[in-house]
PDB file of C-alpha atoms in Angstrom:
ATOM      1  CA  MET A 120      34.501 -30.816 -17.719  1.00 41.00           C
ATOM      2  CA  ALA A 121      32.084 -32.441 -20.162  1.00 44.00           C
ATOM      3  CA  HIS A 122      29.189 -30.637 -18.494  1.00 45.00           C
ATOM      4  CA  LYS A 123      30.850 -27.269 -19.067  1.00 46.00           C
ATOM      5  CA  SER A 124      31.479 -27.954 -22.764  1.00 44.00           C
ATOM      6  CA  THR A 125      27.854 -29.041 -23.205  1.00 45.00           C
ATOM      7  CA  ALA A 126      26.687 -25.803 -21.580  1.00 45.00           C
ATOM      8  CA  GLN A 127      29.001 -23.797 -23.845  1.00 45.00           C
ATOM      9  CA  LYS A 128      27.655 -25.569 -26.952  1.00 47.00           C
ATOM     10  CA  THR A 129      24.076 -24.906 -25.843  1.00 49.00           C
ATOM     11  CA  ALA A 130      24.885 -21.224 -25.189  1.00 46.00           C
ATOM     12  CA  ARG A 131      26.477 -20.902 -28.650  1.00 47.00           C
ATOM     13  CA  ARG A 132      23.431 -22.542 -30.243  1.00 50.00           C
ATOM     14  CA  ASP A 133      21.129 -20.079 -28.398  1.00 48.00           C
ATOM     15  CA  ASP A 134      23.315 -17.150 -29.510  1.00 48.00           C
ATOM     16  CA  ASP A 135      23.005 -18.303 -33.117  1.00 52.00           C
ATOM     17  CA  ARG A 136      19.220 -18.583 -32.942  1.00 62.00           C
ATOM     18  CA  HIS A 137      18.167 -15.697 -30.700  1.00 58.00           C
ATOM     19  CA  GLY A 138      21.097 -13.319 -30.557  1.00 70.00           C
ATOM     20  CA  GLU A 139      23.376 -12.994 -27.557  1.00 85.00           C
ATOM     21  CA  ALA A 140      21.804 -14.823 -24.619  1.00 90.00           C
ATOM     22  CA  LEU A 141      22.427 -13.052 -21.319  1.00 92.00           C
ATOM     23  CA  TYR A 142      20.859 -15.906 -19.350  1.00 94.00           C
ATOM     24  CA  SER A 143      19.978 -19.406 -20.446  1.00 93.00           C
ATOM     25  CA  PHE A 144      18.618 -22.245 -18.305  1.00 94.00           C
ATOM     26  CA  SER A 145      16.328 -25.278 -18.391  1.00 92.00           C
ATOM     27  CA  TYR A 146      13.849 -26.772 -15.960  1.00 92.00           C
ATOM     28  CA  ASP A 147      10.778 -28.989 -15.848  1.00 89.00           C
ATOM     29  CA  MET A 148       7.426 -27.320 -15.212  1.00 85.00           C
ATOM     30  CA  ASP A 149       6.341 -29.968 -12.729  1.00 86.00           C
ATOM     31  CA  ASP A 150       3.559 -29.657 -10.154  1.00 85.00           C
ATOM     32  CA  VAL A 151       5.818 -27.978  -7.593  1.00 88.00           C
ATOM     33  CA  ASN A 152       6.965 -25.269 -10.011  1.00 88.00           C
ATOM     34  CA  TYR A 153       3.402 -24.856 -11.292  1.00 85.00           C
ATOM     35  CA  LEU A 154       2.036 -24.261  -7.776  1.00 86.00           C
ATOM     36  CA  ASN A 155       4.936 -21.912  -6.946  1.00 89.00           C
ATOM     37  CA  ALA A 156       4.168 -19.912 -10.097  1.00 88.00           C
ATOM     38  CA  ALA A 157       0.440 -19.866  -9.274  1.00 87.00           C
ATOM     39  CA  ARG A 158       1.230 -18.378  -5.835  1.00 88.00           C
ATOM     40  CA  LEU A 159       2.961 -15.469  -7.558  1.00 89.00           C
ATOM     41  CA  VAL A 160       0.140 -14.686 -10.024  1.00 85.00           C
ATOM     42  CA  GLY A 161      -2.276 -13.180  -7.540  1.00 74.00           C
ATOM     43  CA  PRO A 162      -0.894 -11.725  -4.342  1.00 70.00           C
ATOM     44  CA  SER A 163      -2.017 -13.202  -1.013  1.00 67.00           C
ATOM     45  CA  ARG A 164      -2.957  -9.733   0.184  1.00 76.00           C
ATOM     46  CA  ILE A 165      -6.057  -9.972  -2.029  1.00 80.00           C
ATOM     47  CA  GLN A 166      -7.199 -12.812   0.191  1.00 78.00           C
ATOM     48  CA  GLN A 167      -6.599 -10.597   3.236  1.00 83.00           C
ATOM     49  CA  ILE A 168      -8.507  -7.697   1.657  1.00 87.00           C
ATOM     50  CA  VAL A 169     -11.456  -9.954   0.874  1.00 87.00           C
ATOM     51  CA  THR A 170     -11.467 -11.288   4.440  1.00 84.00           C
ATOM     52  CA  VAL A 171     -11.455  -7.757   5.893  1.00 88.00           C
ATOM     53  CA  SER A 172     -14.230  -6.763   3.464  1.00 89.00           C
ATOM     54  CA  SER A 173     -16.251  -9.717   4.664  1.00 88.00           C
ATOM     55  CA  ALA A 174     -15.914  -8.464   8.251  1.00 87.00           C
ATOM     56  CA  VAL A 175     -16.994  -4.966   7.165  1.00 87.00           C
ATOM     57  CA  PHE A 176     -20.108  -6.385   5.506  1.00 86.00           C
ATOM     58  CA  LEU A 177     -20.874  -8.305   8.680  1.00 85.00           C
ATOM     59  CA  LEU A 178     -20.756  -4.997  10.584  1.00 85.00           C
ATOM     60  CA  VAL A 179     -23.122  -3.452   7.993  1.00 81.00           C
ATOM     61  CA  ILE A 180     -25.542  -6.329   8.577  1.00 82.00           C
ATOM     62  CA  ILE A 181     -25.391  -5.886  12.341  1.00 81.00           C
ATOM     63  CA  ALA A 182     -25.827  -2.104  12.079  1.00 79.00           C
ATOM     64  CA  SER A 183     -28.795  -2.390   9.715  1.00 77.00           C
ATOM     65  CA  VAL A 184     -30.550  -4.955  11.916  1.00 76.00           C
ATOM     66  CA  TYR A 185     -29.807  -2.982  15.102  1.00 76.00           C
ATOM     67  CA  ASN A 186     -31.564   0.151  13.803  1.00 72.00           C
ATOM     68  CA  ARG A 187     -35.139  -0.699  14.889  1.00 69.00           C
ATOM     69  CA  GLU A 188     -36.698   2.707  14.139  1.00 71.00           C
ATOM     70  CA  GLN A 189     -35.839   2.613  10.457  1.00 71.00           C
ATOM     71  CA  PRO A 190     -34.964  -0.935   9.378  1.00 65.00           C
ATOM     72  CA  LEU A 191     -32.675  -1.001   6.366  1.00 72.00           C
ATOM     73  CA  TYR A 192     -33.769  -4.236   4.721  1.00 75.00           C
ATOM     74  CA  PRO A 193     -32.056  -3.552   1.355  1.00 77.00           C
ATOM     75  CA  ALA A 194     -28.747  -2.870   3.158  1.00 75.00           C
ATOM     76  CA  THR A 195     -29.184  -6.042   5.191  1.00 79.00           C
ATOM     77  CA  ILE A 196     -29.851  -8.169   2.114  1.00 83.00           C
ATOM     78  CA  ALA A 197     -26.982  -6.594   0.174  1.00 83.00           C
ATOM     79  CA  GLY A 198     -24.709  -7.043   3.205  1.00 83.00           C
ATOM     80  CA  PHE A 199     -25.629 -10.738   3.440  1.00 86.00           C
ATOM     81  CA  VAL A 200     -24.961 -11.322  -0.263  1.00 89.00           C
ATOM     82  CA  LEU A 201     -21.620  -9.497  -0.185  1.00 88.00           C
ATOM     83  CA  PHE A 202     -20.641 -11.122   3.116  1.00 88.00           C
ATOM     84  CA  PHE A 203     -21.138 -14.616   1.706  1.00 90.00           C
ATOM     85  CA  ALA A 204     -19.506 -13.745  -1.643  1.00 91.00           C
ATOM     86  CA  CYS A 205     -16.404 -12.319   0.044  1.00 89.00           C
ATOM     87  CA  GLY A 206     -16.269 -15.274   2.401  1.00 87.00           C
ATOM     88  CA  ALA A 207     -16.405 -17.723  -0.506  1.00 89.00           C
ATOM     89  CA  VAL A 208     -13.668 -15.879  -2.420  1.00 88.00           C
ATOM     90  CA  GLY A 209     -11.477 -15.674   0.700  1.00 85.00           C
ATOM     91  CA  ARG A 210     -11.796 -19.387   1.468  1.00 87.00           C
ATOM     92  CA  ASN A 211     -11.256 -20.453  -2.148  1.00 87.00           C
ATOM     93  CA  TRP A 212      -8.554 -17.960  -3.159  1.00 85.00           C
ATOM     94  CA  PRO A 213      -5.802 -20.564  -3.760  1.00 84.00           C
ATOM     95  CA  SER A 214      -8.044 -22.720  -5.966  1.00 86.00           C
ATOM     96  CA  LEU A 215      -9.351 -19.657  -7.856  1.00 86.00           C
ATOM     97  CA  ARG A 216      -5.783 -18.591  -8.522  1.00 85.00           C
ATOM     98  CA  GLU A 217      -4.872 -22.091  -9.762  1.00 85.00           C
ATOM     99  CA  ARG A 218      -7.882 -22.116 -12.131  1.00 86.00           C
ATOM    100  CA  TYR A 219      -6.780 -18.768 -13.520  1.00 84.00           C
ATOM    101  CA  VAL A 220      -3.257 -20.065 -14.077  1.00 84.00           C
ATOM    102  CA  ALA A 221      -4.650 -23.200 -15.750  1.00 83.00           C
ATOM    103  CA  ARG A 222      -5.997 -20.922 -18.509  1.00 86.00           C
ATOM    104  CA  SER A 223      -2.671 -19.101 -18.921  1.00 84.00           C
ATOM    105  CA  ASN A 224       0.430 -19.976 -20.874  1.00 83.00           C
ATOM    106  CA  LEU A 225       1.948 -21.558 -17.740  1.00 81.00           C
ATOM    107  CA  ALA A 226      -0.331 -24.569 -18.145  1.00 77.00           C
ATOM    108  CA  GLN A 227       1.831 -27.016 -19.995  1.00 60.00           C
ATOM    109  CA  GLY A 228       0.503 -29.750 -22.218  1.00 57.00           C
ATOM    110  CA  SER A 229       2.365 -32.994 -22.731  1.00 53.00           C
ATOM    111  CA  ALA A 230       5.947 -31.677 -22.569  1.00 62.00           C
ATOM    112  CA  PRO A 231       6.821 -30.224 -19.152  1.00 76.00           C
ATOM    113  CA  GLY A 232      10.442 -29.361 -20.030  1.00 84.00           C
ATOM    114  CA  ARG A 233      11.291 -25.733 -20.740  1.00 89.00           C
ATOM    115  CA  ARG A 234      14.372 -23.865 -21.865  1.00 91.00           C
ATOM    116  CA  ILE A 235      14.479 -20.124 -21.198  1.00 93.00           C
ATOM    117  CA  SER A 236      16.841 -17.805 -23.049  1.00 93.00           C
ATOM    118  CA  VAL A 237      16.979 -14.170 -21.992  1.00 94.00           C
ATOM    119  CA  THR A 238      18.450 -11.655 -24.415  1.00 93.00           C
ATOM    120  CA  ALA A 239      18.652  -7.883 -24.106  1.00 91.00           C
ATOM    121  CA  GLU A 240      15.360  -7.606 -25.988  1.00 93.00           C
ATOM    122  CA  ALA A 241      13.230 -10.651 -25.123  1.00 93.00           C
ATOM    123  CA  MET A 242      12.621 -13.795 -23.113  1.00 94.00           C
ATOM    124  CA  ILE A 243      12.331 -16.907 -25.293  1.00 93.00           C
ATOM    125  CA  VAL A 244      10.560 -19.944 -23.850  1.00 91.00           C
ATOM    126  CA  GLU A 245      11.191 -23.171 -25.715  1.00 90.00           C
ATOM    127  CA  GLY A 246       9.453 -26.425 -24.969  1.00 84.00           C
ATOM    128  CA  HIS A 247      11.241 -29.722 -25.355  1.00 78.00           C
ATOM    129  CA  ASP A 248       8.675 -30.534 -28.043  1.00 77.00           C
ATOM    130  CA  GLY A 249      10.087 -27.746 -30.245  1.00 78.00           C
ATOM    131  CA  THR A 250       7.520 -25.019 -29.553  1.00 82.00           C
ATOM    132  CA  ALA A 251       8.876 -21.552 -28.853  1.00 87.00           C
ATOM    133  CA  CYS A 252       7.300 -18.330 -27.602  1.00 89.00           C
ATOM    134  CA  THR A 253       9.006 -14.952 -27.563  1.00 92.00           C
ATOM    135  CA  TYR A 254       8.070 -12.332 -24.977  1.00 93.00           C
ATOM    136  CA  PRO A 255       9.563  -8.895 -25.723  1.00 94.00           C
ATOM    137  CA  LEU A 256      10.933  -7.223 -22.583  1.00 93.00           C
ATOM    138  CA  ALA A 257       9.300  -3.987 -23.780  1.00 92.00           C
ATOM    139  CA  GLU A 258       5.940  -5.635 -22.903  1.00 93.00           C
ATOM    140  CA  LEU A 259       7.041  -6.699 -19.401  1.00 93.00           C
ATOM    141  CA  LYS A 260       4.425  -5.487 -16.894  1.00 92.00           C
ATOM    142  CA  GLY A 261       6.075  -6.563 -13.652  1.00 91.00           C
ATOM    143  CA  VAL A 262       7.976  -9.169 -11.707  1.00 93.00           C
ATOM    144  CA  ALA A 263       6.782 -11.052  -8.624  1.00 91.00           C
ATOM    145  CA  GLU A 264       9.283 -12.945  -6.506  1.00 92.00           C
ATOM    146  CA  ASP A 265       9.450 -15.203  -3.484  1.00 90.00           C
ATOM    147  CA  SER A 266      11.963 -17.668  -2.045  1.00 90.00           C
ATOM    148  CA  ASP A 267      11.104 -20.331  -4.641  1.00 92.00           C
ATOM    149  CA  GLY A 268      11.326 -18.288  -7.833  1.00 94.00           C
ATOM    150  CA  ALA A 269      10.209 -15.293  -9.836  1.00 94.00           C
ATOM    151  CA  LEU A 270       7.384 -14.671 -12.269  1.00 93.00           C
ATOM    152  CA  ALA A 271       7.738 -12.245 -15.163  1.00 93.00           C
ATOM    153  CA  LYS A 272       4.287 -10.871 -16.036  1.00 92.00           C
ATOM    154  CA  PHE A 273       3.596  -9.835 -19.623  1.00 92.00           C
ATOM    155  CA  GLY A 274      -0.178  -9.294 -19.287  1.00 83.00           C
ATOM    156  CA  GLN A 275      -3.080 -11.131 -20.930  1.00 84.00           C
ATOM    157  CA  ARG A 276      -2.290 -14.373 -19.054  1.00 86.00           C
ATOM    158  CA  ARG A 277       1.271 -14.462 -20.394  1.00 90.00           C
ATOM    159  CA  TYR A 278       3.890 -15.321 -17.814  1.00 91.00           C
ATOM    160  CA  VAL A 279       7.414 -16.700 -17.630  1.00 92.00           C
ATOM    161  CA  TYR A 280       8.325 -18.563 -14.458  1.00 92.00           C
ATOM    162  CA  ILE A 281      11.948 -18.620 -13.287  1.00 94.00           C
ATOM    163  CA  PRO A 282      12.612 -21.157 -10.510  1.00 94.00           C
ATOM    164  CA  CYS A 283      15.441 -20.302  -8.102  1.00 93.00           C
ATOM    165  CA  LYS A 284      16.946 -23.753  -8.482  1.00 93.00           C
ATOM    166  CA  ALA A 285      17.432 -23.339 -12.246  1.00 93.00           C
ATOM    167  CA  LEU A 286      20.158 -20.711 -11.713  1.00 94.00           C
ATOM    168  CA  SER A 287      22.787 -19.979  -9.123  1.00 93.00           C
ATOM    169  CA  GLU A 288      21.696 -17.535  -6.418  1.00 93.00           C
ATOM    170  CA  THR A 289      23.844 -14.742  -7.856  1.00 94.00           C
ATOM    171  CA  ARG A 290      22.602 -15.214 -11.420  1.00 95.00           C
ATOM    172  CA  PHE A 291      18.988 -15.492 -10.207  1.00 95.00           C
ATOM    173  CA  ARG A 292      19.244 -12.204  -8.273  1.00 95.00           C
ATOM    174  CA  SER A 293      20.954 -10.542 -11.225  1.00 95.00           C
ATOM    175  CA  LEU A 294      18.235 -11.710 -13.643  1.00 95.00           C
ATOM    176  CA  VAL A 295      15.422 -10.558 -11.334  1.00 94.00           C
ATOM    177  CA  LYS A 296      17.130  -7.184 -10.893  1.00 95.00           C
ATOM    178  CA  MET A 297      17.466  -6.782 -14.674  1.00 94.00           C
ATOM    179  CA  LEU A 298      13.786  -7.683 -15.188  1.00 94.00           C
ATOM    180  CA  ARG A 299      12.649  -5.255 -12.459  1.00 93.00           C
ATOM    181  CA  GLU A 300      14.634  -2.464 -14.117  1.00 92.00           C
ATOM    182  CA  ARG A 301      13.117  -3.298 -17.503  1.00 88.00           C
ATOM    183  CA  SER A 302       9.558  -3.370 -16.159  1.00 83.00           C
ATOM    184  CA  GLY A 303       9.868   0.179 -14.866  1.00 64.00           C
TER     185      GLY A 303
END
């Protein structure tokens, strides 16, 4: 019973500060949540596309070397460069994605705790150190989701991560549905 009254007091405090909170939850942005959020930033199909492109460039190399009457040395050299570049990106895609996320607002400094309040107009992210960022839902670009959580994308390396475990399954699905509708 004490837990419920604490949650009600917190919800009233959020309503006073930010307007009526439709959803409100807290979580720690630990390594697991950070890696789950990083997986949602860049889709894995990019890695597949780069791998297929690498195979196509390998075929270009073979075709240009096979043509003995008119050797295509520039195509061969360009094919080699692109083959190795695509191969490097494909092999290092997870680490490239993590480096990108490290330069976004998801990278947390000293205070890993976060409190998210979602109103009809915005998502407010508050750190336990007192910092707060407001992301208007009018600027929401999209929502990516997997079994671990969802990521609201606001563009320009601005994201809000919503772990599944921070909300009940029903409230999580309802929040993701609302965000998808708002993103268009």
